[in-house]
CSV table of C-alpha atoms in Angstrom, one decimal:
chain,number,residue,atom,x,y,z
A,1,MET,CA,22.8,39.3,62.7
A,2,ASN,CA,26.6,39.0,61.4
A,3,GLU,CA,27.8,35.8,60.2
A,4,THR,CA,29.1,34.5,63.2
A,5,ASN,CA,26.5,35.4,65.3
A,6,THR,CA,24.0,33.9,62.9
A,7,THR,CA,26.3,30.7,62.9
A,8,ALA,CA,26.2,30.6,66.4
A,9,SER,CA,22.6,30.8,67.2
A,10,CYS,CA,21.5,28.2,64.6
A,11,LYS,CA,23.8,26.0,66.6
A,12,SER,CA,21.6,26.9,69.6
A,13,VAL,CA,18.2,26.8,67.7
A,14,LEU,CA,18.8,23.2,66.4
A,15,ALA,CA,19.2,22.2,69.7
A,16,TYR,CA,16.4,23.6,71.2
A,17,ALA,CA,14.5,21.9,68.4
A,18,ASP,CA,15.6,18.7,69.2
A,19,GLU,CA,15.0,18.9,72.8
A,20,HIS,CA,11.4,20.2,72.2
A,21,ALA,CA,10.6,17.4,69.3
A,22,ASP,CA,8.0,15.5,71.1
A,23,ALA,CA,6.3,19.1,71.7
A,24,SER,CA,6.5,19.8,68.2
A,25,LEU,CA,4.7,16.9,67.4
A,26,ALA,CA,2.1,16.9,69.5
A,27,ARG,CA,1.2,20.2,67.8
A,28,LEU,CA,1.3,18.8,64.4
A,29,ILE,CA,-1.2,16.2,65.9
A,30,ASP,CA,-3.7,18.9,67.0
A,31,ILE,CA,-3.8,20.2,63.4
A,32,LEU,CA,-4.4,16.9,61.8
A,33,LYS,CA,-7.8,16.7,63.8
A,34,ILE,CA,-9.0,19.4,61.5
A,35,PRO,CA,-10.8,18.3,58.8
A,36,SER,CA,-10.0,20.9,56.6
A,37,ILE,CA,-11.6,19.4,53.4
A,38,SER,CA,-11.5,22.1,51.0
A,39,THR,CA,-13.4,20.4,48.3
A,40,ASP,CA,-16.4,19.4,50.4
A,41,SER,CA,-18.5,22.3,51.6
A,42,ALA,CA,-19.7,20.2,54.5
A,43,HIS,CA,-16.2,21.0,55.7
A,44,ASP,CA,-16.4,24.7,55.2
A,45,GLU,CA,-16.5,25.5,59.0
A,46,ASP,CA,-13.4,23.3,59.6
A,47,VAL,CA,-11.3,25.1,56.8
A,48,ILE,CA,-11.8,28.1,58.3
A,49,ARG,CA,-10.9,26.6,61.8
A,50,GLY,CA,-7.6,25.5,60.1
A,51,ALA,CA,-6.6,28.4,59.0
A,52,GLN,CA,-7.4,30.1,62.7
A,53,TRP,CA,-5.3,27.6,64.3
A,54,PHE,CA,-2.1,28.4,61.9
A,55,ALA,CA,-3.1,32.2,62.3
A,56,ASP,CA,-2.9,31.6,66.6
A,57,GLU,CA,0.4,29.7,66.4
A,58,LEU,CA,2.2,32.3,64.2
A,59,ALA,CA,0.9,35.0,66.5
A,60,ALA,CA,2.1,33.4,69.6
A,61,ILE,CA,5.5,33.0,68.4
A,62,GLY,CA,6.3,36.8,67.2
A,63,PHE,CA,4.2,37.3,63.7
A,64,GLU,CA,1.4,39.4,62.8
A,65,ALA,CA,-1.2,37.3,61.6
A,66,GLU,CA,-4.5,37.3,60.2
A,67,VAL,CA,-6.9,35.2,58.6
A,68,VAL,CA,-7.9,36.9,55.1
A,69,LYS,CA,-11.2,36.4,53.5
A,70,THR,CA,-11.1,36.0,49.9
A,71,THR,CA,-14.1,34.8,47.1
A,72,GLY,CA,-13.5,30.8,48.7
A,73,HIS,CA,-11.3,29.9,51.4
A,74,PRO,CA,-9.3,32.0,53.7
A,75,VAL,CA,-6.0,32.7,53.4
A,76,VAL,CA,-3.4,33.1,56.3
A,77,PHE,CA,-0.9,35.5,56.1
A,78,ALA,CA,1.8,36.3,58.7
A,79,GLU,CA,4.8,38.7,58.6
A,80,VAL,CA,7.6,39.4,61.1
A,81,ALA,CA,9.7,42.2,59.5
A,82,ALA,CA,13.7,41.8,58.8
A,83,PRO,CA,16.4,42.6,61.1
A,84,GLU,CA,18.6,45.3,59.0
A,85,GLY,CA,20.4,44.4,56.1
A,86,ALA,CA,18.9,40.8,56.3
A,87,PRO,CA,16.7,39.5,52.9
A,88,THR,CA,12.9,38.3,53.3
A,89,VAL,CA,12.0,35.2,52.5
A,90,LEU,CA,7.7,34.2,51.9
A,91,TYR,CA,6.9,30.5,52.6
A,92,TYR,CA,4.1,29.0,50.9
A,93,GLY,CA,1.9,26.0,51.9
A,94,HIS,CA,-1.6,25.1,52.3
A,95,TYR,CA,-3.6,23.8,55.2
A,96,ASP,CA,-6.6,22.1,53.1
A,97,VAL,CA,-6.6,18.5,52.5
A,98,GLN,CA,-8.0,16.0,50.3
A,99,PRO,CA,-11.2,14.0,50.8
A,100,ALA,CA,-10.5,10.8,53.1
A,101,ASP,CA,-12.2,8.5,51.0
A,102,PRO,CA,-12.5,5.2,50.7
A,103,LEU,CA,-12.8,5.3,54.8
A,104,GLU,CA,-12.9,2.0,54.8
A,105,LEU,CA,-9.6,1.6,53.4
A,106,TRP,CA,-7.9,3.0,56.3
A,107,ASP,CA,-6.4,1.2,59.4
A,108,SER,CA,-7.6,4.4,61.5
A,109,PRO,CA,-9.8,7.1,61.5
A,110,PRO,CA,-8.3,9.5,58.9
A,111,PHE,CA,-8.6,12.5,61.3
A,112,ASP,CA,-7.9,10.8,64.6
A,113,PRO,CA,-3.6,11.2,63.9
A,114,GLN,CA,-1.7,7.6,65.0
A,115,VAL,CA,1.8,7.4,65.8
A,116,VAL,CA,2.8,4.2,64.4
A,117,ASP,CA,6.4,2.5,65.5
A,118,ASP,CA,8.4,1.1,63.3
A,119,GLU,CA,11.9,0.6,61.6
A,120,ASN,CA,12.7,3.7,60.5
A,121,GLY,CA,11.8,5.5,63.7
A,122,GLY,CA,7.8,6.1,63.6
A,123,ARG,CA,5.9,7.6,61.8
A,124,VAL,CA,2.2,9.9,61.9
A,125,VAL,CA,-0.5,8.3,60.2
A,126,ALA,CA,-3.4,10.8,59.1
A,127,ARG,CA,-5.0,12.4,56.1
A,128,GLY,CA,-2.7,15.7,55.9
A,129,ALA,CA,0.1,14.2,57.5
A,130,VAL,CA,2.9,15.1,54.8
A,131,ASP,CA,0.3,17.0,52.2
A,132,ASP,CA,0.5,19.5,53.5
A,133,LYS,CA,0.1,20.3,57.0
A,134,GLY,CA,3.4,18.3,58.1
A,135,GLN,CA,5.4,19.9,55.9
A,136,VAL,CA,3.7,23.4,56.7
A,137,MET,CA,4.5,22.4,60.6
A,138,THR,CA,8.4,22.0,59.3
A,139,ILE,CA,8.3,25.5,58.7
A,140,VAL,CA,6.3,26.6,62.1
A,141,GLU,CA,8.0,24.7,64.5
A,142,ALA,CA,11.4,26.0,62.5
A,143,LEU,CA,10.3,29.6,63.5
A,144,ARG,CA,9.1,28.6,66.9
A,145,ALA,CA,12.8,27.5,67.7
A,146,TRP,CA,14.5,30.9,66.2
A,147,HIS,CA,11.8,32.8,68.1
A,148,ALA,CA,12.7,30.9,71.5
A,149,VAL,CA,16.6,31.1,71.2
A,150,ALA,CA,17.0,34.0,69.5
A,151,GLY,CA,14.2,36.3,69.7
A,152,GLY,CA,12.9,36.0,65.8
A,153,PRO,CA,14.4,34.4,62.7
A,154,PRO,CA,17.5,36.0,61.7
A,155,VAL,CA,15.7,37.0,58.3
A,156,GLY,CA,12.3,38.8,57.5
A,157,VAL,CA,9.5,36.4,56.9
A,158,LYS,CA,6.4,36.5,55.6
A,159,ILE,CA,3.7,33.3,55.4
A,160,MET,CA,1.2,33.0,52.9
A,161,LEU,CA,-1.1,29.6,53.6
A,162,GLU,CA,-3.7,28.8,51.5
A,163,GLY,CA,-7.1,27.1,51.8
A,164,GLU,CA,-7.8,25.9,48.4
A,165,GLU,CA,-4.6,24.1,47.0
A,166,GLU,CA,-6.5,20.9,46.9
A,167,SER,CA,-9.3,22.1,45.0
A,168,GLY,CA,-7.7,24.3,42.3
A,169,SER,CA,-6.3,27.6,44.3
A,170,ALA,CA,-9.3,29.4,42.7
A,171,SER,CA,-9.1,32.7,44.8
A,172,LEU,CA,-5.3,32.6,44.9
A,173,ASP,CA,-4.1,34.9,41.7
A,174,GLY,CA,-7.0,37.6,43.5
A,175,PHE,CA,-5.2,37.8,47.0
A,176,LEU,CA,-1.5,37.5,45.2
A,177,THR,CA,-3.1,40.9,43.3
A,178,ALA,CA,-4.5,42.5,46.5
A,179,TYR,CA,-1.6,41.8,48.7
A,180,ARG,CA,1.4,42.2,46.1
A,181,GLU,CA,3.4,44.8,48.4
A,182,ARG,CA,2.7,43.2,51.4
A,183,LEU,CA,3.9,39.7,49.8
A,184,ALA,CA,7.2,41.4,48.2
A,185,SER,CA,10.3,39.3,49.0
A,186,ASP,CA,13.5,38.4,48.0
A,187,VAL,CA,12.9,34.4,47.5
A,188,CYS,CA,9.9,32.0,48.2
A,189,VAL,CA,10.1,28.5,49.6
A,190,VAL,CA,7.6,25.8,49.4
A,191,SER,CA,7.6,23.0,51.0
A,192,ASP,CA,5.0,20.7,49.5
A,193,THR,CA,7.3,18.4,47.5
A,194,GLY,CA,9.7,15.2,48.5
A,195,MET,CA,13.2,13.9,49.2
A,196,TRP,CA,15.2,11.8,46.8
A,197,ASN,CA,15.4,9.3,49.7
A,198,ALA,CA,14.8,9.3,53.2
A,199,GLU,CA,19.0,10.1,53.7
A,200,THR,CA,19.1,12.4,50.6
A,201,PRO,CA,17.2,15.8,50.5
A,202,ALA,CA,16.0,17.0,47.0
A,203,ILE,CA,15.4,20.7,45.6
A,204,THR,CA,12.9,20.4,42.9
A,205,THR,CA,12.9,22.7,40.0
A,206,MET,CA,10.1,21.5,37.8
A,207,LEU,CA,6.4,21.0,37.9
A,208,ARG,CA,3.9,19.9,35.6
A,209,GLY,CA,0.7,22.1,35.4
A,210,MET,CA,-2.6,20.8,35.3
A,211,VAL,CA,-6.0,21.0,33.7
A,212,TYR,CA,-9.1,19.3,35.4
A,213,GLN,CA,-12.6,18.9,33.7
A,214,GLU,CA,-15.2,17.2,34.7
A,215,PHE,CA,-17.8,15.7,32.1
A,216,THR,CA,-21.4,14.3,32.2
A,217,ILE,CA,-23.1,13.2,29.3
A,218,THR,CA,-26.9,12.4,29.1
A,219,GLY,CA,-28.7,10.4,26.5
A,220,PRO,CA,-32.2,8.9,27.4
A,221,SER,CA,-33.9,11.6,29.4
A,222,MET,CA,-34.4,8.8,32.3
A,223,ASP,CA,-33.2,5.3,33.3
A,224,LEU,CA,-34.5,2.5,30.6
A,225,HIS,CA,-35.4,-0.7,31.1
A,226,SER,CA,-32.3,-2.6,29.8
A,227,GLY,CA,-34.5,-5.2,28.7
A,228,MET,CA,-37.0,-3.5,26.8
A,229,TYR,CA,-34.5,-0.7,25.1
A,230,GLY,CA,-31.3,-2.9,25.4
A,231,GLY,CA,-30.1,-3.2,21.8
A,232,ALA,CA,-32.4,-0.4,21.0
A,233,VAL,CA,-30.5,2.7,22.3
A,234,GLN,CA,-26.6,3.3,23.1
A,235,ASN,CA,-25.7,3.3,26.9
A,236,PRO,CA,-24.2,6.4,28.3
A,237,VAL,CA,-22.0,4.2,30.4
A,238,ASN,CA,-20.6,2.3,27.3
A,239,VAL,CA,-20.7,5.5,25.0
A,240,LEU,CA,-18.4,7.4,27.7
A,241,CYS,CA,-15.7,4.5,28.5
A,242,SER,CA,-15.5,4.6,24.2
A,243,ILE,CA,-14.6,7.8,24.2
A,244,VAL,CA,-12.0,7.6,27.4
A,245,ALA,CA,-10.3,4.6,26.0
A,246,GLU,CA,-9.9,6.7,22.7
A,247,MET,CA,-7.8,9.2,24.5
A,248,HIS,CA,-4.3,6.8,24.1
A,249,ASP,CA,-3.2,5.0,21.7
A,250,SER,CA,-1.7,1.8,21.7
A,251,GLU,CA,1.9,2.8,22.3
A,252,GLY,CA,0.8,5.2,25.8
A,253,ARG,CA,0.5,8.3,23.7
A,254,ILE,CA,-2.3,10.8,24.2
A,255,THR,CA,-5.0,11.1,20.9
A,256,ILE,CA,-6.1,14.5,21.7
A,257,PRO,CA,-5.5,16.6,18.7
A,258,ASN,CA,-2.6,18.9,19.2
A,259,PHE,CA,-2.3,18.0,22.9
A,260,TYR,CA,1.9,18.1,22.1
A,261,ASP,CA,2.0,21.3,21.1
A,262,GLY,CA,4.8,23.1,22.6
A,263,VAL,CA,6.4,20.4,24.4
A,264,GLU,CA,9.8,20.0,24.2
A,265,GLU,CA,11.9,17.0,24.6
A,266,PRO,CA,14.9,17.1,27.6
A,267,SER,CA,18.2,18.0,26.3
A,268,SER,CA,20.8,15.1,26.1
A,269,ALA,CA,22.5,16.6,29.1
A,270,VAL,CA,19.6,16.5,31.2
A,271,LEU,CA,19.0,13.0,30.7
A,272,SER,CA,22.2,11.9,31.1
A,273,ASP,CA,21.7,13.8,34.5
A,274,TRP,CA,18.6,12.3,35.4
A,275,GLU,CA,20.1,8.6,34.5
A,276,SER,CA,22.9,9.3,36.7
A,277,LEU,CA,20.7,9.2,39.5
A,278,ASN,CA,20.0,5.5,39.3
A,279,PHE,CA,16.4,6.1,40.1
A,280,ASP,CA,15.3,2.6,41.8
A,281,GLU,CA,11.9,1.9,39.3
A,282,GLU,CA,11.4,-1.4,41.4
A,283,GLY,CA,11.0,0.3,44.3
A,284,PHE,CA,9.0,3.2,43.3
A,285,LEU,CA,6.7,0.5,41.7
A,286,ALA,CA,6.6,-1.5,45.1
A,287,SER,CA,5.5,2.0,47.2
A,288,ALA,CA,2.5,1.7,45.0
A,289,GLY,CA,1.7,-1.9,45.5
A,290,LEU,CA,3.0,-2.8,41.8
A,291,THR,CA,5.4,-4.8,40.1
A,292,ASN,CA,4.6,-3.3,36.3
A,293,GLY,CA,5.3,0.3,35.3
A,294,ASP,CA,3.8,0.1,31.3
A,295,GLY,CA,1.8,3.4,32.1
A,296,GLY,CA,2.6,6.4,30.0
A,297,GLU,CA,4.5,6.5,26.4
A,298,HIS,CA,6.4,3.4,25.8
A,299,GLY,CA,10.1,3.8,25.2
A,300,ARG,CA,10.5,6.3,27.8
A,301,SER,CA,12.3,6.1,31.1
A,302,MET,CA,10.1,6.5,34.2
A,303,LEU,CA,11.6,9.8,35.1
A,304,GLU,CA,11.1,10.9,31.9
A,305,ARG,CA,7.2,10.1,31.8
A,306,THR,CA,6.5,11.5,35.5
A,307,TRP,CA,8.8,14.5,35.1
A,308,SER,CA,8.5,15.8,31.2
A,309,ARG,CA,6.2,14.1,29.9
A,310,PRO,CA,2.4,15.3,29.8
A,311,THR,CA,-0.2,13.2,31.1
A,312,LEU,CA,-4.2,12.2,30.6
A,313,ASP,CA,-6.0,10.4,33.5
A,314,ALA,CA,-9.2,9.5,34.0
A,315,ASN,CA,-9.6,10.2,38.5
A,316,GLY,CA,-13.2,9.0,38.9
A,317,MET,CA,-16.0,7.8,36.9
A,318,CYS,CA,-19.5,6.8,37.6
A,319,GLY,CA,-23.0,6.1,35.7
A,320,GLY,CA,-26.1,4.1,36.3
A,321,TYR,CA,-27.3,1.9,39.3
A,322,VAL,CA,-24.1,1.2,41.8
A,323,GLY,CA,-25.7,-0.3,44.9
A,324,GLU,CA,-26.0,-3.7,46.3
A,325,GLY,CA,-27.7,-6.1,44.1
A,326,ALA,CA,-28.9,-5.7,40.4
A,327,LYS,CA,-30.8,-2.9,39.0
A,328,THR,CA,-31.3,-4.0,35.1
A,329,ILE,CA,-31.2,-0.2,33.8
A,330,ILE,CA,-29.5,1.7,30.7
A,331,PRO,CA,-28.8,4.9,32.3
A,332,SER,CA,-29.8,8.1,31.5
A,333,SER,CA,-26.2,9.8,32.2
A,334,ALA,CA,-22.3,8.8,33.2
A,335,MET,CA,-20.2,11.4,34.2
A,336,VAL,CA,-16.1,11.0,34.3
A,337,LYS,CA,-13.2,13.1,35.8
A,338,ILE,CA,-10.6,13.9,33.7
A,339,SER,CA,-6.9,15.2,34.7
A,340,CYS,CA,-4.1,16.5,32.3
A,341,ARG,CA,-0.9,17.1,33.8
A,342,LEU,CA,0.9,19.7,31.6
A,343,VAL,CA,4.5,20.1,30.9
A,344,PRO,CA,6.4,23.5,30.5
A,345,GLY,CA,5.4,24.6,26.6
A,346,GLN,CA,2.1,23.5,26.6
A,347,ASP,CA,-1.0,26.3,27.1
A,348,PRO,CA,-3.7,24.8,29.4
A,349,GLU,CA,-6.4,27.0,27.7
A,350,ALA,CA,-5.8,25.2,24.8
A,351,ILE,CA,-5.6,22.0,25.8
A,352,GLU,CA,-9.1,22.4,27.7
A,353,HIS,CA,-10.5,23.5,24.3
A,354,ALA,CA,-8.9,20.4,22.7
A,355,LEU,CA,-10.5,17.9,25.4
A,356,VAL,CA,-14.1,19.4,25.4
A,357,ALA,CA,-14.1,19.1,21.3
A,358,PHE,CA,-12.7,15.5,21.6
A,359,VAL,CA,-15.6,14.9,24.1
A,360,ARG,CA,-18.2,16.4,22.1
A,361,ASP,CA,-17.2,15.2,18.6
A,362,ARG,CA,-17.8,11.6,19.7
A,363,LEU,CA,-21.1,12.2,21.5
A,364,PRO,CA,-24.3,10.7,19.7
A,365,GLU,CA,-26.8,12.8,17.8
A,366,GLY,CA,-29.3,14.7,19.9
A,367,TRP,CA,-27.1,14.0,23.0
A,368,SER,CA,-26.0,17.0,25.7
A,369,LEU,CA,-22.4,17.5,27.8
A,370,ASP,CA,-22.2,19.3,31.0
A,371,ILE,CA,-18.7,20.4,31.5
A,372,ASP,CA,-17.3,21.7,34.9
A,373,SER,CA,-13.9,22.7,35.1
A,374,HIS,CA,-11.9,22.3,38.8
A,375,GLY,CA,-9.2,24.6,37.6
A,376,SER,CA,-6.1,24.6,35.4
A,377,ASN,CA,-2.6,26.1,35.6
A,378,PRO,CA,0.8,26.1,33.2
A,379,ALA,CA,3.7,24.0,33.8
A,380,VAL,CA,6.8,25.6,36.0
A,381,GLU,CA,10.5,25.5,35.4
A,382,VAL,CA,12.6,27.0,38.4
A,383,ARG,CA,16.1,28.5,37.9
A,384,ASN,CA,18.5,26.2,39.2
A,385,ASP,CA,21.4,28.8,39.1
A,386,SER,CA,19.8,31.0,41.8
A,387,PRO,CA,22.0,32.0,44.6
A,388,TRP,CA,18.7,31.1,46.7
A,389,LEU,CA,19.2,27.1,45.9
A,390,ASN,CA,22.8,27.3,46.8
A,391,ALA,CA,22.0,28.8,50.2
A,392,ALA,CA,19.5,26.3,50.9
A,393,ARG,CA,21.9,23.3,49.6
A,394,GLU,CA,24.0,25.0,52.4
A,395,GLY,CA,20.6,24.9,54.8
A,396,LEU,CA,20.2,21.4,54.6
A,397,THR,CA,23.4,20.1,55.4
A,398,CYS,CA,21.9,20.9,59.1
A,399,ALA,CA,20.0,17.8,58.7
A,400,TYR,CA,21.6,15.2,56.0
A,401,SER,CA,25.0,14.5,55.3
A,402,ASN,CA,24.3,13.5,51.8
A,403,PRO,CA,24.3,16.8,49.5
A,404,ALA,CA,21.0,18.0,48.2
A,405,ILE,CA,20.2,17.0,44.5
A,406,VAL,CA,17.9,18.7,42.0
A,407,VAL,CA,14.8,16.7,40.5
A,408,GLY,CA,11.9,17.2,38.7
A,409,CYS,CA,8.3,16.5,40.2
A,410,GLY,CA,5.5,15.1,38.4
A,411,GLY,CA,2.6,16.5,40.9
A,412,SER,CA,1.5,20.4,40.5
A,413,ILE,CA,1.3,23.3,42.8
A,414,PRO,CA,-0.8,26.2,41.2
A,415,ALA,CA,0.4,28.8,43.5
A,416,VAL,CA,4.2,28.2,42.4
A,417,GLY,CA,3.4,29.6,38.6
A,418,SER,CA,1.4,32.3,40.4
A,419,ILE,CA,4.0,33.5,42.4
A,420,GLN,CA,6.5,33.5,39.7
A,421,ALA,CA,4.1,35.5,37.6
A,422,GLU,CA,2.8,37.6,39.9
A,423,LEU,CA,5.9,38.5,42.5
A,424,GLY,CA,8.6,38.3,40.3
A,425,ILE,CA,10.8,35.7,42.6
A,426,ASP,CA,12.8,32.7,42.7
A,427,ALA,CA,10.7,29.5,44.0
A,428,LEU,CA,12.4,27.0,45.7
A,429,LEU,CA,10.7,23.9,46.7
A,430,VAL,CA,12.6,21.9,49.1
A,431,GLY,CA,10.3,19.1,50.8
A,432,PHE,CA,10.6,16.0,53.2
A,433,GLY,CA,7.8,13.4,51.8
A,434,LEU,CA,9.0,9.9,50.4
A,435,ASP,CA,7.4,8.1,47.7
A,436,ASP,CA,5.7,5.6,50.1
A,437,ASP,CA,4.0,8.4,51.7
A,438,ARG,CA,0.7,7.2,50.3
A,439,VAL,CA,-0.4,11.3,49.4
A,440,HIS,CA,-4.1,11.3,48.5
A,441,SER,CA,-4.8,7.9,49.5
A,442,PRO,CA,-5.7,6.2,52.8
A,443,ASN,CA,-3.4,5.7,55.4
A,444,GLU,CA,-1.8,8.5,54.4
A,445,LYS,CA,1.8,9.1,56.8
A,446,PHE,CA,4.8,11.1,57.1
A,447,ASP,CA,8.2,9.7,58.8
A,448,LEU,CA,9.4,11.4,61.9
A,449,ARG,CA,12.3,11.0,60.8
A,450,CYS,CA,11.3,13.4,57.7
A,451,PHE,CA,9.6,16.2,60.2
A,452,ASN,CA,12.3,16.4,62.5
A,453,GLY,CA,14.7,16.3,59.5
A,454,GLY,CA,12.6,18.9,58.1
A,455,ILE,CA,12.5,21.4,60.8
A,456,ARG,CA,16.4,20.7,61.3
A,457,SER,CA,16.5,22.0,57.4
A,458,GLN,CA,14.1,25.0,57.6
A,459,ILE,CA,16.5,26.1,60.6
A,460,GLY,CA,19.5,25.6,58.9
A,461,MET,CA,18.0,27.2,55.5
A,462,LEU,CA,16.9,30.6,57.5
A,463,ALA,CA,20.7,31.0,58.7
A,464,ALA,CA,22.0,30.1,55.0
A,465,PHE,CA,19.8,33.1,53.6
A,466,ALA,CA,20.9,35.1,56.3
A,467,ALA,CA,24.2,34.5,55.5
A,468,HIS,CA,24.0,34.9,51.7
A,469,SER,CA,22.9,38.7,52.4
A,470,SER,CA,25.9,39.3,54.3
């Protein structure tokens, strides 16, 4: 397909997508009903059901699609051959979702998707709405439109959807190794990030890495009567709280020895670019229901703290009696889940060892420590001078009049680093979420303007990728 034909077809494909927007939304609602929670074994069958749903939808629009078994949850792999002389694009996404807890804070059941009218044109509310089923569906619906109008996309397309992104991507590296030849592509596109704002698309070139560990400390061999033993023995909850509190100093710096090894400061030019973005800190905080943003290291901008600095956070903590009413005990054990967001230059394995040593060194004599690792991955930097990035910027103009900006992201997508290392290709992170989408929280949502804009953007990027090859 030459550039003229591609441009003409793109206009028809965009018109088709606009005309069938209601059907696209109906399919999004359909997949959002499946509770594909990868971290909860009670939902293993739902995860498989979610994988099969995507495989069936892709097969219906001309793809060879299969649900590939792994050592954990399956991967959906689908492909359609490239027209002669055209490049091949690999799309990555995930169909698994976070747990929906706490359920009582949802305005509607998390797996009963609701379309809610609002001043922005409406939103769909459900777990997975934006992370990442809704964003994956922008890709599927764009490909559906190309299939309906032109018989298929103007480039070769391969799709890899994993079912463990929310639980550490433990099986992904094995899949990438086994399918390396079949995954061979010119560029990878990932839609699991956000826009700068609802009118301005963004291409993310920096992602933080992750170390996630769960620590359980045990002191007494059983729960003890707090009257008989209080003051005589140390309390595991108190001890664990003290250890966690020691992990930061009064300036917000992390106190784990050697934690900052390898961390580089952003250049003055980069800091100047970030300052020119005029980031709305007040609005960002308001999206979280806050007015104060004193987290992280003192003396740094919020973009620095979320894009280029590492973090350490307790994600959950429990111990002792948490039921209704009173129970006067000193608990036998206490547990905390700790996640560290890493930046380029940090070694996840070294961070894991340092974190374990920090906790172990502070345990009372004779106490035990159990460790459960929930995965780790390095930070990622994506080349911002790639010709594919320029093509993506061009494609985004199909949906947005504001030019795309290049940004960083505080989140982690383990697959991006693995794809770069294993397949040796650039990864473009082009997402359509907003700061107020309540990702990982109750009432997660995806604005319909972003869903429809995402579909149009994906259509345009496919055309731009095809034109790039000519």
